[in-house]
Amino acid sequence: MVQMLKVKILENKQVLPDFFRMVLAAPMVAKEAVPGQFLMINTSDTLDPFLKRPISVNRIDQEKGTISLIYQIVGKGTRLLTKKNAGEEIQIIGPLGKGFCWSEQDKTIVLVGGGCGIAPLVALAEALVQTGKEVFVLLGSQCKEKLLGEDEFKELGCTVMVATDDGSYGRRGFVTELLDELSQKKRIDQVYCCGPLPMTKAVVQITKKAFIPCQISLEERMGCGIGACIGCVTKVRREDGTIDYKKVCHDGPVFTSSEVVFDD
Amino acid sequence: MVQMLKVKILENKQVLPDFFRMVLAAPMVAKEAVPGQFLMINTSDTLDPFLKRPISVNRIDQEKGTISLIYQIVGKGTRLLTKKNAGEEIQIIGPLGKGFCWSEQDKTIVLVGGGCGIAPLVALAEALVQTGKEVFVLLGSQCKEKLLGEDEFKELGCTVMVATDDGSYGRRGFVTELLDELSQKKRIDQVYCCGPLPMTKAVVQITKKAFIPCQISLEERMGCGIGACIGCVTKVRREDGTIDYKKVCHDGPVFTSSEVVFDD
Amino acid sequence: MINLSVEIAGIKFKNPVMVASGCYGFGREFSNFYDLNLLGAIMVKGLTLEPRIGNPPPRIAETPAGMLNSVGLQNPGVEGFIKNELPWLKQYDVPVIANINGHSYEEFAEITDRLAGVSGISALEVNISCPNVKNGGMFFGTDPVMAGEVVKRVRAKTDLPLIVKLSPNVTDIAEIAKAVEAAGADAVSLINTVLAMAIDIKTRRPALSNVVGGLSGPAVKPLAVRMVWQVAQAVSVPIIGMGGIAKAEDAIEFFLAGANAVAIGAANLSNPMVAVEVIDGLKMWLEQEKIEDIQHLVGGVII
Amino acid sequence: MINLSVEIAGIKFKNPVMVASGCYGFGREFSNFYDLNLLGAIMVKGLTLEPRIGNPPPRIAETPAGMLNSVGLQNPGVEGFIKNELPWLKQYDVPVIANINGHSYEEFAEITDRLAGVSGISALEVNISCPNVKNGGMFFGTDPVMAGEVVKRVRAKTDLPLIVKLSPNVTDIAEIAKAVEAAGADAVSLINTVLAMAIDIKTRRPALSNVVGGLSGPAVKPLAVRMVWQVAQAVSVPIIGMGGIAKAEDAIEFFLAGANAVAIGAANLSNPMVAVEVIDGLKMWLEQEKIEDIQHLVGGVII
Ligand SMILES: Cc1cc2nc3c(=O)[nH]c(=O)nc-3n(C[C@H](O)[C@H](O)[C@H](O)COP(=O)(O)OP(=O)(O)OC[C@H]3O[C@@H](n4cnc5c(N)ncnc54)[C@H](O)[C@@H]3O)c2cc1C
Ligand SMILES: Cc1cc2nc3c(=O)[nH]c(=O)nc-3n(C[C@H](O)[C@H](O)[C@H](O)COP(=O)(O)OP(=O)(O)OC[C@H]3O[C@@H](n4cnc5c(N)ncnc54)[C@H](O)[C@@H]3O)c2cc1C
Ligand SMILES: Cc1cc2nc3c(=O)[nH]c(=O)nc-3n(C[C@H](O)[C@H](O)[C@H](O)COP(=O)(O)O)c2cc1C
Ligand SMILES: Cc1cc2nc3c(=O)[nH]c(=O)nc-3n(C[C@H](O)[C@H](O)[C@H](O)COP(=O)(O)O)c2cc1C
Ligand code: FES
Ligand code: FES
């Protein structure tokens, strides 16, 4: 069940120049959360910022009752988050949204992630590996220094491939090129994608051409995160072909790629 | 000179149920500050609260280069202040306003303080004792538990008398009764007063009747604290008898009692 | 015992704390957090005659102590509401107030007609002040004659209590309030959102796809309190005050200014428990101040 | 080299960042903090024909991300200004803009007459929008005919550039802007404060002795940006945008919306260094974005 809770911060540490990891003691959330879901986080007890911030679940540890988050410092709210100390309490709502789903039959899985979109794929990889699937992880980053999660994926037993914009690590170029090549070499049962919109669009195109089912996690500016304000919509095509808006916070953030209509 | 500075917090501790002491490393301010002056304090780096908060100088230590403040938790800003840790920096403006003044000739001095108005009288007592005056301190409080500063005044060598509303300590009743009696027993050269408005008004009446010069420190809601917004005015009588408004932050907070016009 | 109940336009509310239209969907999301029976009333998302898909994203932007929205009245239409949302809401013992919107006098009349006979609706909130739809919306709410005409058309179609929702984007809100009172409004609610704009300096585009949107949240509270106070001097119908309420103290300001009830909008989005917190806080404050009936507070500001 | 200079109504400003009337006194207080020559211009505290003592305290209240004020135009009068303040200001190489106020058309004409020949004044800012004085003030700014008439009377008395300061407390600010442009305004400045109210629930009294006051600060920024954008579509005279600017990014929003220059009000009170921080931040941002002239930004919002 979705809940608003005050939970204890167990850890809040810088992991990369622009990224922090926050670990929360939240047994109830850990018990229910599914990879791809997110929390709404209160970054301040004052009226500035006014709204909570959506952050995806990065790792779920049911045994320890902890949830880990990875957040990038981009503005006011995330900057305030970096000031919180272990031991302090923080208000959250969660787990929220529709996470990734998978089926028994799928054997070979590819995860494509970029930027802070890599964070939720770690929990997903863990769950997929546990169900015995072969998991390839394709990661995109501007440069080596900004690459998130590589070691974690490797520890989980995934095959990791990297593309960087500046060639400072792995392939120079786009992560989508890695996907393109892999899809020509391997039979892929399912692609999961989370990252910047241009990356997601490219992944959707490639998987569509290659007839690979694909789930994408979307971002949109959120008011409430719980489905009440209809603020966070994305354009979808209904079965009858007409256009509608669905809520990213409630109907997503994970969507089947075929459902979503990208503008431009 | 007035300055806006980021200074280090050396201490921020609860001293009474509703009061905190904050000690700041601010050599420049300590060098210039005069008892009765105040600082504008930034309680938050966000837009809520929007305005800085005026807090009087409680102790000035030129040698150590420190300023001590005593603040009462009354609302949003002071509550945020309690969350600051020693070692953190805080933005201040100061020293501001016109402080207390005294003359060589005065020998016997009475300070009358109530509530958080007691705080600035400590620095004043210290300065007066140093110039060899006999200092009586009359303190008013709701009850024993909320009484500020008694020990500090005693350490400085002042004679302290207390009145509490509930009689839990010292005289049961108003601090002004102590003043009334003392003024009948002793020749008093100067009274300094800082506290709630009703107390201040009563002190002004008593000293007026007894022809004792009196300086009072006033509070008013402040915008800027530096004299720019004309927000913090108090009513005064000009020499020609007409009414004017003077700025508490710039022309005060310390005024000669005869100058101020109290409404009611 | 503190009496929190109020009667407005003939409806009994168990307490004077409502949730504002568009910030509460049709209530389902909040039923995860608390029992909706605790509420004074639910003002449902703005309804139109036909279903609407609303404006493209982004629809939300945060501003200092507030937010902009340009949802553009995405809603299932009056039929969809009656079929899919109202039956669910009826399980609760809470007055449901239907917020209605039209592009034209005729449309206002038609949507009223459609809702008039339906059981489970306690009152209509006639929204003549939505800034987020082109042609209509706020338009009607900025002119006393047009505002009055909308109310007359709606009045002619139903005996349901009519609450008319006023726009703050006017020179003289008291004048509009008087016009709708004269036209038959049983109560007024105010304020709707303030027409506003934010620009994302990175993309150099408006923060909202609709260019402008409605500002709400704590930032607008002082404007809303002023308008409630002005309207309270001008009309004798009850007032439902809103705009920036995020805690019990805020609600008390509105009562003192002259509101008979209050509604909470944007704060539901930042804190889903806010309505319950305000109700509890109100009770505690009244006890502490030894005020037996919330109505003793109404208009109690000492000038 | 980045060009920050702008020309408005024939006056050269070394940069487009001014300090707004009433939030900067006559500059003296800020000269403790930085060299006033850094500023684009100084808009001095509102002047009236006769000295005024203003409203009783409390005159200030804090609100979410903003503040209310009801100073009520306390000022030394036009003569006091010319005698005691202007000579001090003249030591700086910064345009001084005199903010003028009147109760009647005649008073506006008279104060203009008094300032017309005086050296050291670069322009007049005609304040038809002060919400803090009874009879007059905002009154003139809420009606296009009256607003135009004030401008005509002032225009008749001086060749000084006229900047007309608009009130946000209107249904259609573009209409007022057009009227003052037609009447001879060389520029418009907006927004003045938003008429608002807060109540101290402990005392049950208004937070301001004047009951209502003017809301300003970051809370009003989205409203101000919207109005600047609307006025920019409606008139061709330059616009000085203000309302809630507290950092360079805020100023950039105003330029993108169509402001040719900006002014900073309330933020001077919470942060006396803000004007310098905005000027420096603006320079840095333009460099980073490789924009050579600030004017290339004006009206640059991509719709
Ligand atoms: C479902 C979901 C899950 C997310 N998970 C994560 C995560 O695991 N880790 C992580 O680092 N980030 C995640 N994000 C993004 C994160 O919510 C934003 O970065 C954060 O809200 C920014 O807050 P701020 O106050 O720091 O920035 P602000 O001061 O609000 O904004 C700074 C800049 O960031 C941009 N921005 C802010 N919010 C968003 C948004 N929601 N979408 C796109 N751009 C935005 C704006 O353009 C603005 O210029 C997620 C977003 C969504 C919708
Ligand atoms: C020159 C001067 C010196 C001061 N020195 C001290 C000091 O040494 N120690 C100390 O504890 N306090 C001092 N004060 C008072 C202190 O500034 C306020 O208590 C503080 O600003 C409250 O901030 P807040 O955000 O906690 O309360 P807010 O949330 O702003 O207000 C809470 C409540 O406190 C009241 N309040 C707030 N500010 C004032 C004010 N300026 N005057 C009267 N009532 C107010 C309001 O009625 C409100 O209901 C001084 C004030 C002035 C003007
Ligand atoms: C996301 C959102 C959607 C809204 N939708 C509607 C609506 O459909 N109909 C309506 O009358 N008001 C609507 N409003 C306005 C609110 O009901 C309320 O009048 C306004 O937000 C002021 O209150 P607040 O500051 O508490 O939010 C909406 C407000 C928000 C924030
Ligand atoms: C304390 C105070 C006093 C003001 N006095 C005046 C004035 O005398 N004349 C005037 O035209 N505007 C006056 N204003 C309005 C400001 O110049 C400005 O238009 C408004 O505050 C919006 O800008 P801001 O949000 O940056 O403060 C005053 C504002 C404040 C806060
Ligand atoms: S953020 Fe409110 S509906 Fe999704
Ligand atoms: S607080 Fe601004 S003049 Fe005193």
Coordinates of C-alpha atoms in Angstrom, one line a residue, chain B residues 97-98 245-255:
Chain B
G97 CA 21.4 50.1 15.0
K98 CA 22.1 52.5 17.8
Y245 CA 8.1 58.0 12.8
K246 CA 11.6 56.9 13.4
K247 CA 13.2 53.7 12.3
V248 CA 13.8 51.2 15.1
C249 CA 16.6 49.5 13.1
H250 CA 18.5 52.7 12.4
D251 CA 17.5 55.4 14.9
G252 CA 17.2 52.7 17.6
P253 CA 16.6 50.0 18.8
V254 CA 17.7 52.1 21.8
F255 CA 15.8 55.3 22.3

